[in-house]
């Protein structure tokens, strides 16, 4: 079997490679040729850790496997990333382990790719101002991938701790784009596309703060109880997601569904838009909202691409088990 260690990932795979892998697997999910298995996530009662795995199978690419890992809140004290993950790929013809791949950077890249795919397919073509809510570890990945999707000429940002917005300002400046720290009213009034990427458990952005024509990619809510935008916003918007089952249970839509504002049937899988089976944006004043919950198949898709590149470049480590 092959090992592709974490430290090789940055030089192996680009954001564009991850975009293509994620777009393809979302499309396969909508064709019902790729499916995610039920997610396991447990508080293990040690080191305050949350551990689990996300898994699935794509019959088109034959990507089979799982991502295992979770959140160890005290890792930062040890000089390690709090989120830790490893991806295991299996040979779909024999069941033998094909590869073990470092999953930390790949998780960041596949999450950024998901909001970028939503912008490609749902944002207005004339979108020029990008709004960012959240300035943590994941935010710069989302920002970089989004900037590739439209010729944005301004980035506006809000974060609970405004000092962290420097991170976003730095990325915008690398791209030669002005950055402005704003309040949430200003953010909604200016932005054509808004990405939310926080760990909030209460709505940050209110429905009244969002203009007609805006596209939102809500990426932070991946657990029961988390929430980034007012539930009423989902009732006003056309809602899209990676996977409906996750959207209504652990995604941003969980609150609007629980309050009876929208039903499962109101939510469109983005893969169906990619495949041309369902309409995406149909008018310039429609609000579109992508609920990006994060599915195991995204991890398998980017890990498979990384393994292929590692083999092609002769850097994959071969071992016998
Ligand atoms: P991080 O800890 O580095 O940053 C957390 C961010 O959330 C910061 O901007 C912080 O200011 C903000 N925040 C925390 N509590 C808040 C509150 N009460 N109100 C407003 N803002 C608040 O985390 P990260 O790695 O940047 O990840 C951000 C979120 O994205 C996490 O919740 C994580 O679980 C989620 N995530 C989702 C996916 C997915 O596929 N959907 C993938 C990776 C991470």
Short mmCIF file of N, CA, C and O in Angstrom, two decimals, residues 76-141:
data_model
loop_
_atom_site.label_atom_id
_atom_site.label_comp_id
_atom_site.label_asym_id
_atom_site.label_seq_id
_atom_site.Cartn_x
_atom_site.Cartn_y
_atom_site.Cartn_z
N UNK A 76 -3.17 22.53 20.56
CA UNK A 76 -2.41 23.75 20.30
C UNK A 76 -1.29 23.91 21.33
O UNK A 76 -0.19 24.35 20.99
N UNK A 77 -1.55 23.50 22.59
CA UNK A 77 -0.52 23.60 23.65
C UNK A 77 0.68 22.71 23.32
O UNK A 77 1.78 22.91 23.83
N UNK A 78 0.45 21.68 22.48
CA UNK A 78 1.55 20.76 22.13
C UNK A 78 2.15 21.11 20.78
O UNK A 78 2.88 20.31 20.19
N UNK A 79 1.74 22.27 20.25
CA UNK A 79 2.26 22.68 18.94
C UNK A 79 1.64 21.92 17.79
O UNK A 79 2.19 21.86 16.69
N UNK A 80 0.47 21.33 18.04
CA UNK A 80 -0.21 20.57 16.97
C UNK A 80 -1.53 21.24 16.62
O UNK A 80 -2.10 21.98 17.43
N UNK A 81 -2.05 20.95 15.41
CA UNK A 81 -3.35 21.46 15.02
C UNK A 81 -4.44 20.74 15.81
O UNK A 81 -4.38 19.52 15.98
N UNK A 82 -5.45 21.50 16.28
CA UNK A 82 -6.53 20.89 17.07
C UNK A 82 -7.34 19.89 16.24
O UNK A 82 -7.77 18.86 16.75
N UNK A 83 -7.56 20.23 14.96
CA UNK A 83 -8.27 19.29 14.07
C UNK A 83 -7.24 18.32 13.51
O UNK A 83 -6.24 18.75 12.95
N UNK A 84 -7.45 17.04 13.66
CA UNK A 84 -6.53 16.02 13.15
C UNK A 84 -7.29 15.02 12.32
O UNK A 84 -8.34 14.52 12.76
N UNK A 85 -6.78 14.71 11.12
CA UNK A 85 -7.46 13.68 10.36
C UNK A 85 -6.52 12.95 9.40
O UNK A 85 -5.51 13.50 8.96
N UNK A 86 -6.89 11.71 9.14
CA UNK A 86 -6.15 10.84 8.23
C UNK A 86 -7.17 10.16 7.32
O UNK A 86 -8.24 9.77 7.79
N UNK A 87 -6.82 10.06 6.03
CA UNK A 87 -7.76 9.46 5.08
C UNK A 87 -7.23 8.09 4.64
O UNK A 87 -6.04 7.96 4.31
N UNK A 88 -8.10 7.09 4.68
CA UNK A 88 -7.74 5.73 4.28
C UNK A 88 -8.53 5.38 3.02
O UNK A 88 -9.76 5.48 3.01
N UNK A 89 -7.81 4.97 1.97
CA UNK A 89 -8.48 4.57 0.73
C UNK A 89 -8.33 3.06 0.53
O UNK A 89 -7.25 2.51 0.80
N UNK A 90 -9.39 2.42 0.06
CA UNK A 90 -9.37 0.98 -0.15
C UNK A 90 -9.60 0.65 -1.62
O UNK A 90 -10.30 1.39 -2.32
N UNK A 91 -9.01 -0.47 -2.07
CA UNK A 91 -9.21 -0.93 -3.44
C UNK A 91 -10.64 -1.48 -3.54
O UNK A 91 -10.98 -2.46 -2.85
N UNK A 92 -11.45 -0.87 -4.39
CA UNK A 92 -12.87 -1.26 -4.47
C UNK A 92 -13.05 -2.66 -5.05
O UNK A 92 -14.12 -3.26 -4.91
N UNK A 93 -12.02 -3.21 -5.72
CA UNK A 93 -12.14 -4.55 -6.30
C UNK A 93 -11.73 -5.65 -5.33
O UNK A 93 -12.14 -6.80 -5.48
N UNK A 94 -10.86 -5.32 -4.36
CA UNK A 94 -10.33 -6.36 -3.48
C UNK A 94 -10.55 -6.08 -2.00
O UNK A 94 -10.39 -6.98 -1.17
N UNK A 95 -10.85 -4.82 -1.63
CA UNK A 95 -10.99 -4.47 -0.22
C UNK A 95 -9.67 -4.23 0.48
O UNK A 95 -9.64 -3.94 1.68
N UNK A 96 -8.56 -4.36 -0.26
CA UNK A 96 -7.24 -4.14 0.39
C UNK A 96 -7.00 -2.64 0.55
O UNK A 96 -7.44 -1.84 -0.27
N UNK A 97 -6.29 -2.29 1.62
CA UNK A 97 -5.99 -0.87 1.84
C UNK A 97 -5.05 -0.39 0.74
O UNK A 97 -3.98 -0.98 0.52
N UNK A 98 -5.48 0.64 0.03
CA UNK A 98 -4.67 1.14 -1.10
C UNK A 98 -3.72 2.23 -0.64
O UNK A 98 -2.57 2.30 -1.07
N UNK A 99 -4.22 3.13 0.24
CA UNK A 99 -3.38 4.27 0.63
C UNK A 99 -3.82 4.88 1.95
O UNK A 99 -5.01 4.83 2.29
N UNK A 100 -2.85 5.44 2.66
CA UNK A 100 -3.11 6.25 3.86
C UNK A 100 -2.57 7.64 3.55
O UNK A 100 -1.42 7.79 3.13
N UNK A 101 -3.42 8.64 3.73
CA UNK A 101 -3.08 9.99 3.28
C UNK A 101 -3.30 10.98 4.43
O UNK A 101 -4.36 10.95 5.08
N UNK A 102 -2.32 11.86 4.67
CA UNK A 102 -2.50 12.92 5.67
C UNK A 102 -3.70 13.77 5.29
O UNK A 102 -3.81 14.21 4.14
N UNK A 103 -4.61 14.02 6.25
CA UNK A 103 -5.88 14.63 5.88
C UNK A 103 -6.10 16.06 6.37
O UNK A 103 -7.16 16.62 6.12
N UNK A 104 -5.10 16.66 7.04
CA UNK A 104 -5.38 17.99 7.63
C UNK A 104 -5.51 19.08 6.57
O UNK A 104 -6.52 19.77 6.50
N UNK A 105 -4.49 19.24 5.73
CA UNK A 105 -4.56 20.27 4.68
C UNK A 105 -5.65 19.92 3.66
O UNK A 105 -6.37 20.81 3.18
N UNK A 106 -5.79 18.62 3.38
CA UNK A 106 -6.83 18.22 2.41
C UNK A 106 -8.23 18.61 2.90
O UNK A 106 -9.08 19.00 2.10
N UNK A 107 -8.46 18.52 4.21
CA UNK A 107 -9.76 18.93 4.76
C UNK A 107 -10.00 20.42 4.51
O UNK A 107 -11.09 20.83 4.08
N UNK A 108 -8.98 21.23 4.75
CA UNK A 108 -9.11 22.67 4.52
C UNK A 108 -9.37 22.95 3.05
O UNK A 108 -10.24 23.76 2.69
N UNK A 109 -8.65 22.25 2.17
CA UNK A 109 -8.78 22.50 0.73
C UNK A 109 -10.12 22.02 0.18
O UNK A 109 -10.74 22.69 -0.65
N UNK A 110 -10.61 20.90 0.67
CA UNK A 110 -11.88 20.38 0.13
C UNK A 110 -13.05 21.23 0.63
O UNK A 110 -14.07 21.37 -0.05
N UNK A 111 -12.90 21.81 1.84
CA UNK A 111 -13.96 22.68 2.37
C UNK A 111 -14.00 23.99 1.58
O UNK A 111 -15.07 24.50 1.25
N UNK A 112 -12.81 24.50 1.28
CA UNK A 112 -12.73 25.73 0.46
C UNK A 112 -13.27 25.47 -0.94
O UNK A 112 -13.97 26.30 -1.52
N UNK A 113 -12.98 24.28 -1.47
CA UNK A 113 -13.45 23.94 -2.82
C UNK A 113 -14.98 23.91 -2.86
O UNK A 113 -15.59 24.34 -3.84
N UNK A 114 -15.61 23.45 -1.77
CA UNK A 114 -17.08 23.34 -1.77
C UNK A 114 -17.73 24.72 -1.90
O UNK A 114 -18.65 24.90 -2.70
N UNK A 115 -17.24 25.70 -1.12
CA UNK A 115 -17.88 27.03 -1.25
C UNK A 115 -17.55 27.64 -2.60
O UNK A 115 -18.37 28.34 -3.20
N UNK A 116 -16.34 27.34 -3.13
CA UNK A 116 -15.98 27.85 -4.46
C UNK A 116 -16.88 27.25 -5.54
O UNK A 116 -17.33 27.94 -6.46
N UNK A 117 -17.18 25.96 -5.43
CA UNK A 117 -18.09 25.31 -6.40
C UNK A 117 -19.46 25.98 -6.34
O UNK A 117 -20.09 26.26 -7.37
N UNK A 118 -19.91 26.31 -5.12
CA UNK A 118 -21.23 26.96 -5.00
C UNK A 118 -21.20 28.34 -5.64
O UNK A 118 -22.18 28.75 -6.27
N UNK A 119 -20.10 29.06 -5.49
CA UNK A 119 -20.00 30.40 -6.10
C UNK A 119 -20.00 30.26 -7.63
O UNK A 119 -20.72 30.96 -8.34
N UNK A 120 -19.22 29.30 -8.14
CA UNK A 120 -19.16 29.09 -9.59
C UNK A 120 -20.56 28.87 -10.16
O UNK A 120 -20.93 29.43 -11.17
N UNK A 121 -21.38 28.06 -9.46
CA UNK A 121 -22.66 27.65 -10.04
C UNK A 121 -23.85 28.51 -9.62
O UNK A 121 -24.89 28.46 -10.26
N UNK A 122 -23.70 29.32 -8.54
CA UNK A 122 -24.89 30.01 -8.01
C UNK A 122 -24.77 31.53 -7.89
O UNK A 122 -25.79 32.21 -7.82
N UNK A 123 -23.54 32.06 -7.83
CA UNK A 123 -23.42 33.51 -7.64
C UNK A 123 -23.72 34.23 -8.95
O UNK A 123 -23.58 33.65 -10.04
N UNK A 124 -24.14 35.50 -8.84
CA UNK A 124 -24.35 36.29 -10.05
C UNK A 124 -23.03 36.44 -10.79
O UNK A 124 -21.96 36.56 -10.17
N UNK A 125 -23.09 36.47 -12.12
CA UNK A 125 -21.87 36.61 -12.92
C UNK A 125 -21.20 37.95 -12.64
O UNK A 125 -19.97 38.07 -12.73
N UNK A 126 -22.00 38.97 -12.25
CA UNK A 126 -21.41 40.31 -12.04
C UNK A 126 -21.06 40.55 -10.56
O UNK A 126 -20.89 41.71 -10.17
N UNK A 127 -20.95 39.49 -9.77
CA UNK A 127 -20.58 39.65 -8.34
C UNK A 127 -19.17 40.25 -8.26
O UNK A 127 -18.24 39.74 -8.89
N UNK A 128 -19.01 41.34 -7.49
CA UNK A 128 -17.70 42.01 -7.39
C UNK A 128 -17.22 42.21 -5.96
O UNK A 128 -16.04 42.46 -5.75
N UNK A 129 -18.14 42.15 -4.97
CA UNK A 129 -17.72 42.34 -3.58
C UNK A 129 -17.95 41.04 -2.80
O UNK A 129 -19.06 40.48 -2.82
N UNK A 130 -16.88 40.57 -2.17
CA UNK A 130 -16.95 39.32 -1.40
C UNK A 130 -16.96 39.66 0.09
O UNK A 130 -16.11 40.41 0.56
N UNK A 131 -17.93 39.11 0.81
CA UNK A 131 -18.02 39.33 2.26
C UNK A 131 -17.61 38.07 3.01
O UNK A 131 -18.08 36.98 2.68
N UNK A 132 -16.76 38.25 4.02
CA UNK A 132 -16.31 37.11 4.83
C UNK A 132 -16.77 37.30 6.27
O UNK A 132 -16.50 38.33 6.88
N UNK A 133 -17.45 36.30 6.82
CA UNK A 133 -17.81 36.30 8.24
C UNK A 133 -17.05 35.16 8.89
O UNK A 133 -17.27 33.99 8.57
N UNK A 134 -16.10 35.52 9.76
CA UNK A 134 -15.21 34.53 10.37
C UNK A 134 -13.81 34.73 9.85
O UNK A 134 -13.61 35.03 8.66
N UNK A 135 -12.85 34.62 10.76
CA UNK A 135 -11.45 34.84 10.38
C UNK A 135 -10.54 33.84 11.11
O UNK A 135 -9.45 34.18 11.55
N UNK A 136 -11.04 32.62 11.25
CA UNK A 136 -10.24 31.57 11.91
C UNK A 136 -9.36 30.84 10.89
O UNK A 136 -9.15 31.32 9.77
N UNK A 137 -8.88 29.66 11.30
CA UNK A 137 -7.96 28.87 10.47
C UNK A 137 -8.49 28.62 9.07
O UNK A 137 -7.78 28.77 8.07
N UNK A 138 -9.77 28.27 8.96
CA UNK A 138 -10.33 27.85 7.68
C UNK A 138 -10.62 29.03 6.74
O UNK A 138 -10.68 28.88 5.52
N UNK A 139 -10.74 30.23 7.32
CA UNK A 139 -11.24 31.38 6.54
C UNK A 139 -10.35 31.75 5.36
O UNK A 139 -10.84 32.10 4.29
N UNK A 140 -9.04 31.66 5.52
CA UNK A 140 -8.15 32.08 4.41
C UNK A 140 -8.25 31.10 3.24
O UNK A 140 -8.10 31.50 2.08
N UNK A 141 -8.50 29.83 3.55
CA UNK A 141 -8.67 28.85 2.46
C UNK A 141 -9.94 29.17 1.67
O UNK A 141 -9.94 29.14 0.44
#
